[in-house]
Tab-separated table of C-alpha atoms and ligand atoms in Angstrom:
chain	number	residue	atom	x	y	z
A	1	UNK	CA	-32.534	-42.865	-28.760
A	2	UNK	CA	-33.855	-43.035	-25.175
A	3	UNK	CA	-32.542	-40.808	-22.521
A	4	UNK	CA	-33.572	-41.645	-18.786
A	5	UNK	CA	-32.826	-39.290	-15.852
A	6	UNK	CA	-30.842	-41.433	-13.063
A	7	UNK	CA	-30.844	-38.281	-10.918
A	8	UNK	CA	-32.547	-34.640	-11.162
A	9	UNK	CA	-30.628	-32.811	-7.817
A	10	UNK	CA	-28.126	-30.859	-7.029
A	11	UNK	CA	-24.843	-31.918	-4.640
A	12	UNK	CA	-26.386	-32.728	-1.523
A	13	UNK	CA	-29.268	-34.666	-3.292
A	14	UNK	CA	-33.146	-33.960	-2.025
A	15	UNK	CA	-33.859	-34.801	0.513
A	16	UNK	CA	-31.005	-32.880	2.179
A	17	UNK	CA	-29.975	-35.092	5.341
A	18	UNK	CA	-31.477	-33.619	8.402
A	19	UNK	CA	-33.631	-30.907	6.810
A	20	UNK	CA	-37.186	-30.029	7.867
A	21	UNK	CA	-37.941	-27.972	4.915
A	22	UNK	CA	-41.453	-28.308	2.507
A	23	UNK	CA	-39.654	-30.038	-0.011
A	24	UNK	CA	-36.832	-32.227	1.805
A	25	UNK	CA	-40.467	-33.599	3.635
A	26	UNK	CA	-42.611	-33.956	0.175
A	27	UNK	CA	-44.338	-37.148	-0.433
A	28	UNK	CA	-44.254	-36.641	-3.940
A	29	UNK	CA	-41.971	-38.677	-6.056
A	30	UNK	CA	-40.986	-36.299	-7.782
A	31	UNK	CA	-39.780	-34.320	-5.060
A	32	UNK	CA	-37.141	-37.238	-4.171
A	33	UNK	CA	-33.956	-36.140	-6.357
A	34	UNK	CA	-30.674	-38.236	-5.990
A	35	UNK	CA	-27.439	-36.671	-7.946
A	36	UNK	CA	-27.695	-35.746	-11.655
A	37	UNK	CA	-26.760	-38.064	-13.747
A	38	UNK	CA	-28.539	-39.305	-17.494
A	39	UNK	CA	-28.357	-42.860	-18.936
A	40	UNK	CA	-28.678	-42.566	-23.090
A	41	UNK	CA	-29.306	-45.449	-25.343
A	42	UNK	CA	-28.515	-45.055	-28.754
A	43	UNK	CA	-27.893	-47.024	-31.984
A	44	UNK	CA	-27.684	-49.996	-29.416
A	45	UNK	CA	-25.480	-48.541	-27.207
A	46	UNK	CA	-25.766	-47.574	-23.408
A	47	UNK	CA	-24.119	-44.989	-21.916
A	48	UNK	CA	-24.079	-42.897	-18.639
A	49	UNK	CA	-23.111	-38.964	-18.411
A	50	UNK	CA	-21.414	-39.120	-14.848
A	51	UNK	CA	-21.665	-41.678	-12.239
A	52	UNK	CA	-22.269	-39.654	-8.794
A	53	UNK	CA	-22.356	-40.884	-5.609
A	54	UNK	CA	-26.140	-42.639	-6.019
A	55	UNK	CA	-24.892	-44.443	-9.195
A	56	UNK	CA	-25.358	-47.942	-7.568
A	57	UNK	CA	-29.092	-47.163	-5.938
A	58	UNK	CA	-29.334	-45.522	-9.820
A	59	UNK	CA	-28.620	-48.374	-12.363
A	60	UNK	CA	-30.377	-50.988	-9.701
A	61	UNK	CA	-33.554	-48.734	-9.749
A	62	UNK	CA	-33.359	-48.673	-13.718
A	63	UNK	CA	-32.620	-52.399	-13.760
A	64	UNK	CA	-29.516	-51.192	-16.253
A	65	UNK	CA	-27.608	-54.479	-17.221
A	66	UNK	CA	-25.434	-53.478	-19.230
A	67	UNK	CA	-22.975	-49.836	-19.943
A	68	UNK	CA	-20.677	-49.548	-23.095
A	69	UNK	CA	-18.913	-46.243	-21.391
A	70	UNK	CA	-18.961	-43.840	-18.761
A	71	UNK	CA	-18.661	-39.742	-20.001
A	72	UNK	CA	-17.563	-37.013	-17.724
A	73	UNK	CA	-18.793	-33.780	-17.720
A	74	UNK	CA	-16.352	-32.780	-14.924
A	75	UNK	CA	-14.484	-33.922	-11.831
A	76	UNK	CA	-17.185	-32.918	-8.534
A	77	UNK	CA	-17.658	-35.708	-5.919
A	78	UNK	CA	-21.624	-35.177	-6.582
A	79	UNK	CA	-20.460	-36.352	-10.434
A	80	UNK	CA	-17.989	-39.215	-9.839
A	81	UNK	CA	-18.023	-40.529	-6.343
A	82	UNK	CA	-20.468	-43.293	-7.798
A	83	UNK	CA	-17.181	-44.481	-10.284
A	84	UNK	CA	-15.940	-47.687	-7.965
A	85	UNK	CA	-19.133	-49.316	-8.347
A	86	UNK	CA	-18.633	-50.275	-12.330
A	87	UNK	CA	-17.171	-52.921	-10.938
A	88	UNK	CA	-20.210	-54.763	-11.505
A	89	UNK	CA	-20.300	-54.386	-14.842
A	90	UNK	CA	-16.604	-55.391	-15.476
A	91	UNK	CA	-17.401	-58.589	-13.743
A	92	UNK	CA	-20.336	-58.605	-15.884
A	93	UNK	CA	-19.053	-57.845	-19.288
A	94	UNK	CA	-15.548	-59.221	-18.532
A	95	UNK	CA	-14.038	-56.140	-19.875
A	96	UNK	CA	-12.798	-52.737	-18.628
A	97	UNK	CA	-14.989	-49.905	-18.143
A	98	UNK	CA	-14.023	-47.096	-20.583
A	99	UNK	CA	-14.302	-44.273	-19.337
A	100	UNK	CA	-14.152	-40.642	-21.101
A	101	UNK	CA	-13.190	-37.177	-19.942
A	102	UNK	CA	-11.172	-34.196	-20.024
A	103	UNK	CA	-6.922	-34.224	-18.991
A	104	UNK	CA	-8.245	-32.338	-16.202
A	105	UNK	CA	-10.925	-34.708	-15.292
A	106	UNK	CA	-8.822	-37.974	-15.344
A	107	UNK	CA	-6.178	-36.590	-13.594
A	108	UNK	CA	-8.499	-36.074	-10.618
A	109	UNK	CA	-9.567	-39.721	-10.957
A	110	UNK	CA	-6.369	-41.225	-11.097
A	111	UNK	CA	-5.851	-38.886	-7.762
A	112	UNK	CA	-9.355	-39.997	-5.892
A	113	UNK	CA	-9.204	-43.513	-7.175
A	114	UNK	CA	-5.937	-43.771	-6.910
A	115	UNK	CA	-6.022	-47.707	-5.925
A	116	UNK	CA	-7.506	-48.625	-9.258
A	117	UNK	CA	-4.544	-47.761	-11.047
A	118	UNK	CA	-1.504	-49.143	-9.000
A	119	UNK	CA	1.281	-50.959	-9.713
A	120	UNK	CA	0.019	-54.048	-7.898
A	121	UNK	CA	-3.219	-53.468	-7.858
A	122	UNK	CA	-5.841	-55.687	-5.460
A	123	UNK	CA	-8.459	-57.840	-7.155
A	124	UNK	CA	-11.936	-56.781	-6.869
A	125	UNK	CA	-10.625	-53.348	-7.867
A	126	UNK	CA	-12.385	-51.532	-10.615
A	127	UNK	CA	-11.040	-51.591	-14.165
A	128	UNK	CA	-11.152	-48.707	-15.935
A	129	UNK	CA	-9.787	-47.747	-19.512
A	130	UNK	CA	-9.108	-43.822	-19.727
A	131	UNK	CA	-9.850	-41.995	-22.889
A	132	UNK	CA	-9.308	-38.504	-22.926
A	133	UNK	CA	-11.514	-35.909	-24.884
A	134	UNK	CA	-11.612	-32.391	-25.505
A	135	UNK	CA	-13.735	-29.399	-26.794
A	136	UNK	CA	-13.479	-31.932	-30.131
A	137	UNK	CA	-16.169	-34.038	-31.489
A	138	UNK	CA	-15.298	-38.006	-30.937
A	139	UNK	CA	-17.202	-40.587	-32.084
A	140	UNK	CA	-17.809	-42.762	-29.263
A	141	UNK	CA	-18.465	-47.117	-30.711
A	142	UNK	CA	-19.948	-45.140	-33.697
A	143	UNK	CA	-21.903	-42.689	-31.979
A	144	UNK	CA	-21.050	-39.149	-32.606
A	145	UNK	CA	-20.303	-36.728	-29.587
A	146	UNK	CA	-20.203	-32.996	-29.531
A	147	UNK	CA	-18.376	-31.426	-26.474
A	148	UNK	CA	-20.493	-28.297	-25.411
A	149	UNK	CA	-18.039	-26.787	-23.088
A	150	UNK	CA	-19.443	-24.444	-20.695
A	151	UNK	CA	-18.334	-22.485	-17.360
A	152	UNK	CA	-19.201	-23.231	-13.508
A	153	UNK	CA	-17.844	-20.183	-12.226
A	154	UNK	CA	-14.424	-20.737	-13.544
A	155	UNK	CA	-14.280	-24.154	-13.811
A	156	UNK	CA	-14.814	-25.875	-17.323
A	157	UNK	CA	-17.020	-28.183	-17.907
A	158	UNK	CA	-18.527	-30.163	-20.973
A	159	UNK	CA	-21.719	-31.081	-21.500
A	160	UNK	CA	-22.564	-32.793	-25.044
A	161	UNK	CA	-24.917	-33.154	-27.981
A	162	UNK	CA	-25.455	-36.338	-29.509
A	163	UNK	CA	-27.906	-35.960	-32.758
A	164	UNK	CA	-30.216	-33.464	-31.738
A	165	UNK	CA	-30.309	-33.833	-27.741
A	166	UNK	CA	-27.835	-31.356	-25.950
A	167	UNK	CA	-27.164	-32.108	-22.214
A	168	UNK	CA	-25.406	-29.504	-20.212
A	169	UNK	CA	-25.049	-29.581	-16.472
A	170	UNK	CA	-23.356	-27.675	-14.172
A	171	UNK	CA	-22.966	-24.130	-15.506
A	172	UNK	CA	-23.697	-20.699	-15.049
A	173	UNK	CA	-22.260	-19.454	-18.652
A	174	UNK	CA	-22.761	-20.887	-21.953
A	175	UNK	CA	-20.437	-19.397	-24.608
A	176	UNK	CA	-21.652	-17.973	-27.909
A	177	UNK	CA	-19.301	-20.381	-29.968
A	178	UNK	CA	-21.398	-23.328	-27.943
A	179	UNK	CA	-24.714	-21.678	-28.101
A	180	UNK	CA	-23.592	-21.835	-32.354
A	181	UNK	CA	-22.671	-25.865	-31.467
A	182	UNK	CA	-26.077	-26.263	-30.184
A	183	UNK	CA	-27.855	-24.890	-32.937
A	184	UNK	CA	-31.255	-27.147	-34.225
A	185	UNK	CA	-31.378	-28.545	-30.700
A	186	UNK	CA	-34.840	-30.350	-30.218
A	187	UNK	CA	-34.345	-31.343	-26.514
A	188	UNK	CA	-32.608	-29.781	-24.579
A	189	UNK	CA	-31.290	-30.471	-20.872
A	190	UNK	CA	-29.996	-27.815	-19.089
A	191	UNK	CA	-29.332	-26.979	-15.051
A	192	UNK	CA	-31.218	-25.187	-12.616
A	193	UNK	CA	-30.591	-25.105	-9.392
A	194	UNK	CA	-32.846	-22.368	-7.163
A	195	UNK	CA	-34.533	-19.344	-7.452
A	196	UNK	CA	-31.815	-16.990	-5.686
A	197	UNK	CA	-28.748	-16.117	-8.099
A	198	UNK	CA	-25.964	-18.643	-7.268
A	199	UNK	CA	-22.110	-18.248	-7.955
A	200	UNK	CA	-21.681	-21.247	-10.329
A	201	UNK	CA	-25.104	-22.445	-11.050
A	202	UNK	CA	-27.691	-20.953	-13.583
A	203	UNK	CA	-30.674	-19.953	-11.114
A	204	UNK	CA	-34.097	-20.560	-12.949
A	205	UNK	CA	-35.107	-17.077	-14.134
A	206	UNK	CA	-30.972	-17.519	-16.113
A	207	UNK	CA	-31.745	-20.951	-17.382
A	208	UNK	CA	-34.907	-19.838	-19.312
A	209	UNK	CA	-33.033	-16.829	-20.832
A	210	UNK	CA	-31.020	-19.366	-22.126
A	211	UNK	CA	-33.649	-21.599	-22.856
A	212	UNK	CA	-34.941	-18.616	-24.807
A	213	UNK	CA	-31.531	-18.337	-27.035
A	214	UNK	CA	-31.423	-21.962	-27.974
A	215	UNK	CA	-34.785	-22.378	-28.738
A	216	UNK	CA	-35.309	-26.079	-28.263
A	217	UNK	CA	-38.912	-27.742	-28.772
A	218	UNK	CA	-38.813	-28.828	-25.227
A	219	UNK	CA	-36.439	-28.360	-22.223
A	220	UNK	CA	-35.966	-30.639	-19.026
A	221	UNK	CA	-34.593	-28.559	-15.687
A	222	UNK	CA	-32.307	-30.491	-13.289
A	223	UNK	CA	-29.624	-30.591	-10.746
A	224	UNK	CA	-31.766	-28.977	-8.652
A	225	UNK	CA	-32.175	-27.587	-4.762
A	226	UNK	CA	-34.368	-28.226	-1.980
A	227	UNK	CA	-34.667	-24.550	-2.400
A	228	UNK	CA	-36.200	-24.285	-5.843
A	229	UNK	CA	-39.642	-25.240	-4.026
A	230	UNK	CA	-42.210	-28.284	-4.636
A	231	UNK	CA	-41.955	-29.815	-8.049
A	232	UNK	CA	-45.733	-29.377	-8.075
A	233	UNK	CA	-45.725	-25.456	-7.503
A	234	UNK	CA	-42.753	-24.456	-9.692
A	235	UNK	CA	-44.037	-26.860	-12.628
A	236	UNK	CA	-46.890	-24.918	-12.868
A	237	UNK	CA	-45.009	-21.464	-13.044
A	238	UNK	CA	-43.122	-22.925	-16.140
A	239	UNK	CA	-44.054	-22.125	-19.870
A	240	UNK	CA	-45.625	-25.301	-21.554
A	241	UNK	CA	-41.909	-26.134	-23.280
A	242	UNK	CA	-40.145	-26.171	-20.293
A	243	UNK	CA	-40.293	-29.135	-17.426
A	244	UNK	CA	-38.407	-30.090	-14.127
A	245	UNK	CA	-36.867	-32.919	-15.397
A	246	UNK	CA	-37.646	-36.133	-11.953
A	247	UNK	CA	-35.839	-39.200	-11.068
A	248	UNK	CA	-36.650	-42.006	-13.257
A	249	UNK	CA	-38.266	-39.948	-16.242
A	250	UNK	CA	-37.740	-41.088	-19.462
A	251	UNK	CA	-37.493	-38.936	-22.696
A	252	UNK	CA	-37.823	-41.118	-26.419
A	253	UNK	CA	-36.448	-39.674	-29.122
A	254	UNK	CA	-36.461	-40.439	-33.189
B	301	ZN	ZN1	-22.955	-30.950	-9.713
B	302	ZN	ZN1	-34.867	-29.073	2.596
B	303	ZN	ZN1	-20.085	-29.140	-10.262
């Protein structure tokens, strides 16, 4: 299983547009965050968790030929305004994208892509398959999916575990009967957006306490601010088990 990060920041991506701040005008690489996103491989499949608004920039820069499904944690523009652009693979693949996620979550696509799934619907559109999930575990072409459903403020949202990777985005509360579904977690993937408390984001200082109840072997920080600070500087504050996650990085599992 091989799990690449597509993108590491938070909604308006980093660099911000039209901000002079330390890290929006970093050189480093790893200061240059487009939206969150993760591609996984596994047992031969390829999948992506969200396709956000730098989803075409994303799968050129990984030189990804090929996706067997797109997963939704939830329905923000910074997590599907990427969607349209699948199109390339349905040309591709000849075949329809499937696409997973909550009712809630495919009602707002059928609502923002609403041209995809007309009555007579344009060519060059893109084809989609919806398959809805919920806090159940699905098996998804053979590959076993836990829902970890989680709250942004009051907003649900799922992340998942597949084997012994958990991926959660997006939240500022984890429940106990998903911190019990995430039990024997190895790598874990969690959000953290700044160091100031935030109404529907885990800052950093609430993402290690949870860090510290899950008790992975290694945890990767993302969808993260301009405001955290320099990925160089806050790296170093972190315990040796703990890492921003960066564009591009790549995590290989057994
Ligand atoms: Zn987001
Ligand atoms: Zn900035
Ligand atoms: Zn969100």
């Amino acid at each position: 299983m091989k799990i690449t990060f597509l993108g590491t920041g938070t909604s308006q991506g980093v660099p911000v547009i039209g901000c002079t701040c330390e890290v929006c005008r970093s050189l480093d690489y790893r200061d240059k965050r487009f939206r969150t996103s993760i591609h996984i491989e596994v047992n031969g499949q390829s999948f992506v968790i969200d396709t956000g608004p730098d989803f075409r920039q994303q799968m050129l820069r990984e030189n990804i030929r090929r996706i067997d499904a797109v997963i939704f944690t939830h329905a923000h523009r910074d997590h599907t305004a990427g969607l349209d652009d699948v199109r390339a693979y349905n040309f591709i693949q000849e075949m329809n994208m499937p696409v997973y996620g909550t009712h809630a979550v495919l009602d707002q696509l059928r609502t923002e892509y609403a041209y995809a799934f007309g009555k007579n619907v344009y060519p060059g559109i893109p084809r989609l398959d919806l398959y809805e999930i919920n806090e159940n575990a699905f098996s998804l072409n053979n590959v076993p999916i836990t829902p970890l459903p989680v709250k942004h403020m009051n907003l649900p949202v799922l992340g998942f575990r597949i084997n012994n990777f958990s991926y959660i985005t997006d939240a500022n509360h984890i429940p106990e009967e998903t911190l019990r579904k995430m039990e024997g977690t190895e790598v874990l993937v969690l959000n953290a957006l700044q160091k100031e408390k935030h109404v529907s984001h885990f800052n950093i200082e609430e993402a290690i306490e949870q860090v510290e109840k899950i008790k992975p072997k290694q945890t990767y920080f993302i969808h993260i601010s301009h405001k955290l600070g320099l990925h160089a500087d806050i790296s170093k504050e972190l315990p040796a088990n703990i890492n921003l996650a960066f564009d591009g990085q790549q995590i290989d599992m057994a």
